[in-house]
GROMACS .gro file of C-alpha atoms in nm:
model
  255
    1UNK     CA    1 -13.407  -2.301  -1.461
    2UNK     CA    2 -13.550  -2.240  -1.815
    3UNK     CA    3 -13.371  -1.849  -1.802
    4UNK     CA    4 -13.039  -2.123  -1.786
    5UNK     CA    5 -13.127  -2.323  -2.079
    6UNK     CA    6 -12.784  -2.355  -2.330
    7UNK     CA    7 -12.884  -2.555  -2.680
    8UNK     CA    8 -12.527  -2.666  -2.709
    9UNK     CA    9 -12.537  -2.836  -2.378
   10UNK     CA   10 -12.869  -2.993  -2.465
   11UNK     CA   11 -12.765  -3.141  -2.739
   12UNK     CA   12 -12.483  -3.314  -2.587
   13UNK     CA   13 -12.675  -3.392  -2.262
   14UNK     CA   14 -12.964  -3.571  -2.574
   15UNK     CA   15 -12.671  -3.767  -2.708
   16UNK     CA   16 -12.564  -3.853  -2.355
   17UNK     CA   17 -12.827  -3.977  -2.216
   18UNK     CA   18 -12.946  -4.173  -2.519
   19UNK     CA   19 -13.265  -3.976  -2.577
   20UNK     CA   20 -13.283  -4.103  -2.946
   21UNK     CA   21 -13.541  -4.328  -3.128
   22UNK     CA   22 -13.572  -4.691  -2.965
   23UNK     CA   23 -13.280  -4.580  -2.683
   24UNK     CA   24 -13.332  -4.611  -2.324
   25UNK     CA   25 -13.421  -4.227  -2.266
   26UNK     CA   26 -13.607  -4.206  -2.564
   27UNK     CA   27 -13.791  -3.889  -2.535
   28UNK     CA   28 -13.660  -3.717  -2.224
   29UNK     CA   29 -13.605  -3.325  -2.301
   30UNK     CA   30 -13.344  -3.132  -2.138
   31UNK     CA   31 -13.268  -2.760  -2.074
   32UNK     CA   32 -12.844  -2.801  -2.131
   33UNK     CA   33 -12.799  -2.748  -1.714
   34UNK     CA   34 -12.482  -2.916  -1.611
   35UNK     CA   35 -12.528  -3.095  -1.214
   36UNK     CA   36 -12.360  -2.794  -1.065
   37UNK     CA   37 -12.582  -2.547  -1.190
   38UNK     CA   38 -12.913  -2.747  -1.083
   39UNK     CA   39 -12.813  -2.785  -0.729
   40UNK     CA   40 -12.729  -2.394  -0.681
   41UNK     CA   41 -13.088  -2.408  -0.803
   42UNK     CA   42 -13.210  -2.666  -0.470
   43UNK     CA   43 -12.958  -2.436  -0.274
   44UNK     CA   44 -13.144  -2.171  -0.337
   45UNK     CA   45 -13.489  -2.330  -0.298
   46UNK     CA   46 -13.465  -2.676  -0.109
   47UNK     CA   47 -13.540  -2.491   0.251
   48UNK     CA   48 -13.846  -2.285   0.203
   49UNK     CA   49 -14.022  -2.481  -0.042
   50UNK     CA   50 -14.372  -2.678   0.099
   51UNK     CA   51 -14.272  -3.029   0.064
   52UNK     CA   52 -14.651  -3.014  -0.102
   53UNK     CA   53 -14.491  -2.865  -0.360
   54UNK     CA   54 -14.242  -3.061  -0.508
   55UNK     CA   55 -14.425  -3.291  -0.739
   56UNK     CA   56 -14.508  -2.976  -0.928
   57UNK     CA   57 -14.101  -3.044  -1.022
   58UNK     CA   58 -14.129  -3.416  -1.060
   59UNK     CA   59 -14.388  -3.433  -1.269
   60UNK     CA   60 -14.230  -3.131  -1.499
   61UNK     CA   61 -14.086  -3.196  -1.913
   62UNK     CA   62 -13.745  -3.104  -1.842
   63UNK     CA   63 -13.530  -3.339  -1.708
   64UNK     CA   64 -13.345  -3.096  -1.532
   65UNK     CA   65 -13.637  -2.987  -1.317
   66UNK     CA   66 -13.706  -3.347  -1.234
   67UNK     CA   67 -13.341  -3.382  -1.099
   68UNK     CA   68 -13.412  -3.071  -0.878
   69UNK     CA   69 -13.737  -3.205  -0.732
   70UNK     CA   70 -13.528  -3.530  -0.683
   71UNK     CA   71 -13.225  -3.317  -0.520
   72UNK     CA   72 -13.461  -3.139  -0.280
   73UNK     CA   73 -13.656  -3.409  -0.129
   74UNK     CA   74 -13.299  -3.554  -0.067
   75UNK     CA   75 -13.278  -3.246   0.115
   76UNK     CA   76 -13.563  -3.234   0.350
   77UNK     CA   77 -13.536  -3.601   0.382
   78UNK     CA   78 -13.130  -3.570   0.489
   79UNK     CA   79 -13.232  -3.281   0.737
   80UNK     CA   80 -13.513  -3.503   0.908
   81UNK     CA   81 -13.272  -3.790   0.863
   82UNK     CA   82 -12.946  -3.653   1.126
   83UNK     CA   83 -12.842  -3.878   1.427
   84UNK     CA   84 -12.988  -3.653   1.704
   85UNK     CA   85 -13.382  -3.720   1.532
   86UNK     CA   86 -13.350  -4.121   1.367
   87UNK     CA   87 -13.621  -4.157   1.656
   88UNK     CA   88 -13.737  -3.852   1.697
   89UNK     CA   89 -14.121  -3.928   1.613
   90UNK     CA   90 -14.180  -3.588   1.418
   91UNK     CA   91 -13.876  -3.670   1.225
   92UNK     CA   92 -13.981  -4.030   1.148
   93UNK     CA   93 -14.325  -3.928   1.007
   94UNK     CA   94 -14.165  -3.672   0.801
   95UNK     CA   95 -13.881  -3.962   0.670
   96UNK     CA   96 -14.150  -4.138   0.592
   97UNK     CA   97 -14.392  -3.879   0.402
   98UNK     CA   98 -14.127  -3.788   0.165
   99UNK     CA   99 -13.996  -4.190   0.095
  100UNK     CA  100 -14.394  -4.228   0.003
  101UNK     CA  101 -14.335  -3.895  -0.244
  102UNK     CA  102 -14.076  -4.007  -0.377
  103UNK     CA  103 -14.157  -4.357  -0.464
  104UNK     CA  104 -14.493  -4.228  -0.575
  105UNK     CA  105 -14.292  -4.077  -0.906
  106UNK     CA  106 -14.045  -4.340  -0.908
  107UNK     CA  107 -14.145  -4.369  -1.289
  108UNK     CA  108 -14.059  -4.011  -1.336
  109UNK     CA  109 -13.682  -4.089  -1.206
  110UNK     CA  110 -13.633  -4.197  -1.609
  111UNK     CA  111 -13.271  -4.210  -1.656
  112UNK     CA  112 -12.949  -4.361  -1.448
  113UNK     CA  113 -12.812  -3.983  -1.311
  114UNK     CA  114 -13.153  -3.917  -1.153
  115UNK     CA  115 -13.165  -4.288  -1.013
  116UNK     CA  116 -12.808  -4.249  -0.916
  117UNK     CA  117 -12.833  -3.908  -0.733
  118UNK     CA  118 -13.099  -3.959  -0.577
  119UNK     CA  119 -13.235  -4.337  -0.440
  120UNK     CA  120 -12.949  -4.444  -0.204
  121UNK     CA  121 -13.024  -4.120  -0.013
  122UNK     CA  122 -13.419  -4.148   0.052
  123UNK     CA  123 -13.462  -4.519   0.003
  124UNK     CA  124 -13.119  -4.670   0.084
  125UNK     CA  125 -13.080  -4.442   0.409
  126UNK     CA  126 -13.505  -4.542   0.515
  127UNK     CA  127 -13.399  -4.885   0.516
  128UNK     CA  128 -13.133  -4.807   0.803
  129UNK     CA  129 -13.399  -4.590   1.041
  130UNK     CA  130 -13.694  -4.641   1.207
  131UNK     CA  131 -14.059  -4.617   1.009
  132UNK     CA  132 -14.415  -4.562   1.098
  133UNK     CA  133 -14.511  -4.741   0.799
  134UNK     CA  134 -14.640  -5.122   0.724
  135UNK     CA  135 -14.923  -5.312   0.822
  136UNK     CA  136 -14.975  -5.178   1.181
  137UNK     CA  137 -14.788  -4.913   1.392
  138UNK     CA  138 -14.597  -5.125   1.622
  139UNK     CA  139 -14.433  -5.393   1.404
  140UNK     CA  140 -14.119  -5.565   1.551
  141UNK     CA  141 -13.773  -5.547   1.408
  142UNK     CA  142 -13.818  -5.849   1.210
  143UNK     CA  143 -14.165  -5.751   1.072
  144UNK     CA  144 -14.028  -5.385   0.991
  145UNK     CA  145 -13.759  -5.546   0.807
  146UNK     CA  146 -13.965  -5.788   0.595
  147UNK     CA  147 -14.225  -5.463   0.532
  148UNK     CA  148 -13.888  -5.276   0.411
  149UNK     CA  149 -13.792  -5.588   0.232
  150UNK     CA  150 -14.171  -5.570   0.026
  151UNK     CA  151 -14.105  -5.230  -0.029
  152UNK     CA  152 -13.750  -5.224  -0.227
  153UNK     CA  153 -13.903  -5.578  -0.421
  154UNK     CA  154 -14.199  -5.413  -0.539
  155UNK     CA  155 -13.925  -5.190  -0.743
  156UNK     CA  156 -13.733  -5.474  -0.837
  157UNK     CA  157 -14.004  -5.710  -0.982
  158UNK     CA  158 -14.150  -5.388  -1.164
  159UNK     CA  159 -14.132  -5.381  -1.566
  160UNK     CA  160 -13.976  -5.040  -1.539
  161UNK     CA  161 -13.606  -5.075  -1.576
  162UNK     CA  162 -13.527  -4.727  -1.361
  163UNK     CA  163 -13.751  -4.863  -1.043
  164UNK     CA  164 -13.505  -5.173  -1.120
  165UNK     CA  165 -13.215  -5.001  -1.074
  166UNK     CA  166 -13.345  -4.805  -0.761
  167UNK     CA  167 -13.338  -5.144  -0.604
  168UNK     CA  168 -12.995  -5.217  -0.697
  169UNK     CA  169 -12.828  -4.862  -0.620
  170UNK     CA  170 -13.028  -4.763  -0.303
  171UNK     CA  171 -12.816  -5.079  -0.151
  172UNK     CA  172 -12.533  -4.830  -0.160
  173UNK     CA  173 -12.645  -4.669   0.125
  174UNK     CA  174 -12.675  -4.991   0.349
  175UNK     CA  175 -12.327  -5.095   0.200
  176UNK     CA  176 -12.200  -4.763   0.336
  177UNK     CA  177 -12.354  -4.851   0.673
  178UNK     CA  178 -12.210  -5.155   0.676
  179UNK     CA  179 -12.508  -5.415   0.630
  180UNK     CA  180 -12.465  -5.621   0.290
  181UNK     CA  181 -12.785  -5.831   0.322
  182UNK     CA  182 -12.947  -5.590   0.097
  183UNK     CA  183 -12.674  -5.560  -0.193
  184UNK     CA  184 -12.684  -5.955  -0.188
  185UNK     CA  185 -12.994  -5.963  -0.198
  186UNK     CA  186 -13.072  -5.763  -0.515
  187UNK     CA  187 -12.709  -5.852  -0.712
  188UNK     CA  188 -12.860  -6.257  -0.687
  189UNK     CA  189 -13.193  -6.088  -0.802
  190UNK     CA  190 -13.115  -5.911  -1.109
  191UNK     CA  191 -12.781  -6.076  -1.185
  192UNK     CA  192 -12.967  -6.224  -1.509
  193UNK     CA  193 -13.097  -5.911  -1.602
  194UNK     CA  194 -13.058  -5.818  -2.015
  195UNK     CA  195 -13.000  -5.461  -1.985
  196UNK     CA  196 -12.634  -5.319  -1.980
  197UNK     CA  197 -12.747  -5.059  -1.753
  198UNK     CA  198 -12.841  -5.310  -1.471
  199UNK     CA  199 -12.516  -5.522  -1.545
  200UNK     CA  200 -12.304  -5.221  -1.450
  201UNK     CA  201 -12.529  -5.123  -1.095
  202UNK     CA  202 -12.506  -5.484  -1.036
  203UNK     CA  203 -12.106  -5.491  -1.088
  204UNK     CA  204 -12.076  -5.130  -0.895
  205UNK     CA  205 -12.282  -5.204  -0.613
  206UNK     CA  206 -12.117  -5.517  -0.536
  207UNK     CA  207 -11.774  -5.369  -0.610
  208UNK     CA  208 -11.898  -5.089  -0.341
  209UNK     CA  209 -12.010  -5.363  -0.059
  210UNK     CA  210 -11.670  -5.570  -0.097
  211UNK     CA  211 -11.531  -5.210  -0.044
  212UNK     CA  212 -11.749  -5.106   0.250
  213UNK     CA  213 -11.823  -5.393   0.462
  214UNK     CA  214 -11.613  -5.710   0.340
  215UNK     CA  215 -11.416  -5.801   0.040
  216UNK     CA  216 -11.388  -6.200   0.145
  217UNK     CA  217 -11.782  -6.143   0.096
  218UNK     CA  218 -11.740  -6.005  -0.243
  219UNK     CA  219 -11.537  -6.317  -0.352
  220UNK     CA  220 -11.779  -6.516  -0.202
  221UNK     CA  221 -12.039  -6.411  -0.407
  222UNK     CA  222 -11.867  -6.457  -0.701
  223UNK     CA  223 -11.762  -6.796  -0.643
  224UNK     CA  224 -12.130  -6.812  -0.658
  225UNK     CA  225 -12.192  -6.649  -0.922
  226UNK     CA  226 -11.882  -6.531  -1.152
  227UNK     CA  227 -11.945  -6.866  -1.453
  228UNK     CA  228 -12.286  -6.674  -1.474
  229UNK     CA  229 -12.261  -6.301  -1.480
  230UNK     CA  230 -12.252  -6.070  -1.753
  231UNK     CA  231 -11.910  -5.961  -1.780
  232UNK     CA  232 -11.957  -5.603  -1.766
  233UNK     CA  233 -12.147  -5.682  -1.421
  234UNK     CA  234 -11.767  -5.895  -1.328
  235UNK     CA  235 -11.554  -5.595  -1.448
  236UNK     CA  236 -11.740  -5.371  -1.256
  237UNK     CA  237 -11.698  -5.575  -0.929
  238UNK     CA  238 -11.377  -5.677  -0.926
  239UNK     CA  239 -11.248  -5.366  -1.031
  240UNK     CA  240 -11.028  -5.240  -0.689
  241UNK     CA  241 -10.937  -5.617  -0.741
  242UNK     CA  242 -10.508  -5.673  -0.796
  243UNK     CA  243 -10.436  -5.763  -1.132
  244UNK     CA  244 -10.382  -6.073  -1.075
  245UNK     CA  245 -10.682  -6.160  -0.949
  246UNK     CA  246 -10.904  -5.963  -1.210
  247UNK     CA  247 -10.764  -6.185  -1.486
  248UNK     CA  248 -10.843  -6.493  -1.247
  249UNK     CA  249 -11.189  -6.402  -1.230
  250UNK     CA  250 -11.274  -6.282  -1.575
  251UNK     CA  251 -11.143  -6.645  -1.591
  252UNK     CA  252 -11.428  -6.769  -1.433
  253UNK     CA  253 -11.688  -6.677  -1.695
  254UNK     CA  254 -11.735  -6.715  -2.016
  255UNK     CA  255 -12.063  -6.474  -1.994
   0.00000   0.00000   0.00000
């Protein structure tokens, strides 16, 4: 990845990603890869690498590398993760080893595109499949639930504003799936959050679950909630909204 390194691309990925004093990714260093050219890179190496290895990526400078250790445990965790082995016991233990990777270097996730690429594909999808993890090994549905539950609100009551997002954006996932609870769940959580960068994964996950499972929900929700969000979190979810009705909710608030 370093023999790919282009300075002009670094220096507009640094501006991008608001690497500058007092910014949100103060500090990260990049090579100048563009997404394409990393995941030739987990192409080339996602299959055959020990899974033992890849916090020798996570835990590397260059932002870029990180985002390939990120892509290939999505990987291995998407191979293990197919319908014909959900409870295939191998399978599960594996899920489950690489979900404790990666939310062991959480923290090194440090900006939204390795968040974004990453956490509704290990996390989100673990939340829909079985586990061998929790208190004991044979917990019921509701117990496995309320164990997955403790899991995803460990990230969300953590300081660190990227394991905050995880919690938000690995509801994209279950949205897919169909199940709301969890989007709900976290939108009502960090609906009051200050950052701008939670405000819009609160606005597009919620703009994602009216899409996937239930708009009526959606409006719900905001009849809830619309006099209090921020209104870049309300833009965000209304935005496959007519019109008519985004100017009717945008209304609502004066956020």
């Amino acid at each position: 990845m370093e023999s790919l390194r282009n300075e002009e691309q670094r220096q507009i990925l640094m501006g991008f990603f608001k690497t500058g004093p007092g910014e949100y990714g103060e500090g990260d260093e990049f090579l100048g890869l563009k997404v394409p050219q990393t995941r030739e890179v987990v192409k080339d190496v996602a299959r055959d690498m020990p899974l033992g290895e890849v916090p020798q990526l996570l835990m590397n400078r260059w932002h870029e590398v990180r985002l390939c250790g990120l892509l290939v445990l999505v990987y291995k965790f998407e191979r293990m993760a197919t319908r014909r082995l959900e409870h295939d016991e191998a399978a599960i233990r594996a899920r489950d080893k690489i979900l404790t990777m990666y939310l062991e270097h959480a923290a090194q996730a440090n900006n939204w595109d390795l968040v974004d690429l990453s956490v509704h594909k290990i996390l989100g999808h673990w939340l829909l499949l079985p586990t061998m993890l929790g208190p004991h090994p044979t917990l019921t549905n509701e117990e496995e639930r309320a164990f997955k539950q403790q899991v995803v609100d460990g990230l969300a009551y953590s300081p660190n504003l990227w394991k905050k997002r995880m919690s938000m954006v690995c509801t994209w996932k279950t949205s897919q799936m169909g199940d709301p609870s969890w989007c709900l769940r976290y939108a009502e959580i960090h609906l009051n959050h200050t950052h701008d960068l939670m405000h819009k994964a609160v606005g597009w996950m919620l703009r994602e679950m009216g899409k996937r499972v239930s708009m009526d929900l959606l409006r719900d929700f905001l009849r809830q909630h619309a006099h209090e969000m921020p209104r870049t979190a309300l833009r965000y979810a209304i935005e496959k909204m007519t019109d008519e009705e985004r100017q009717q909710w945008m209304g609502a608030t004066s956020a």
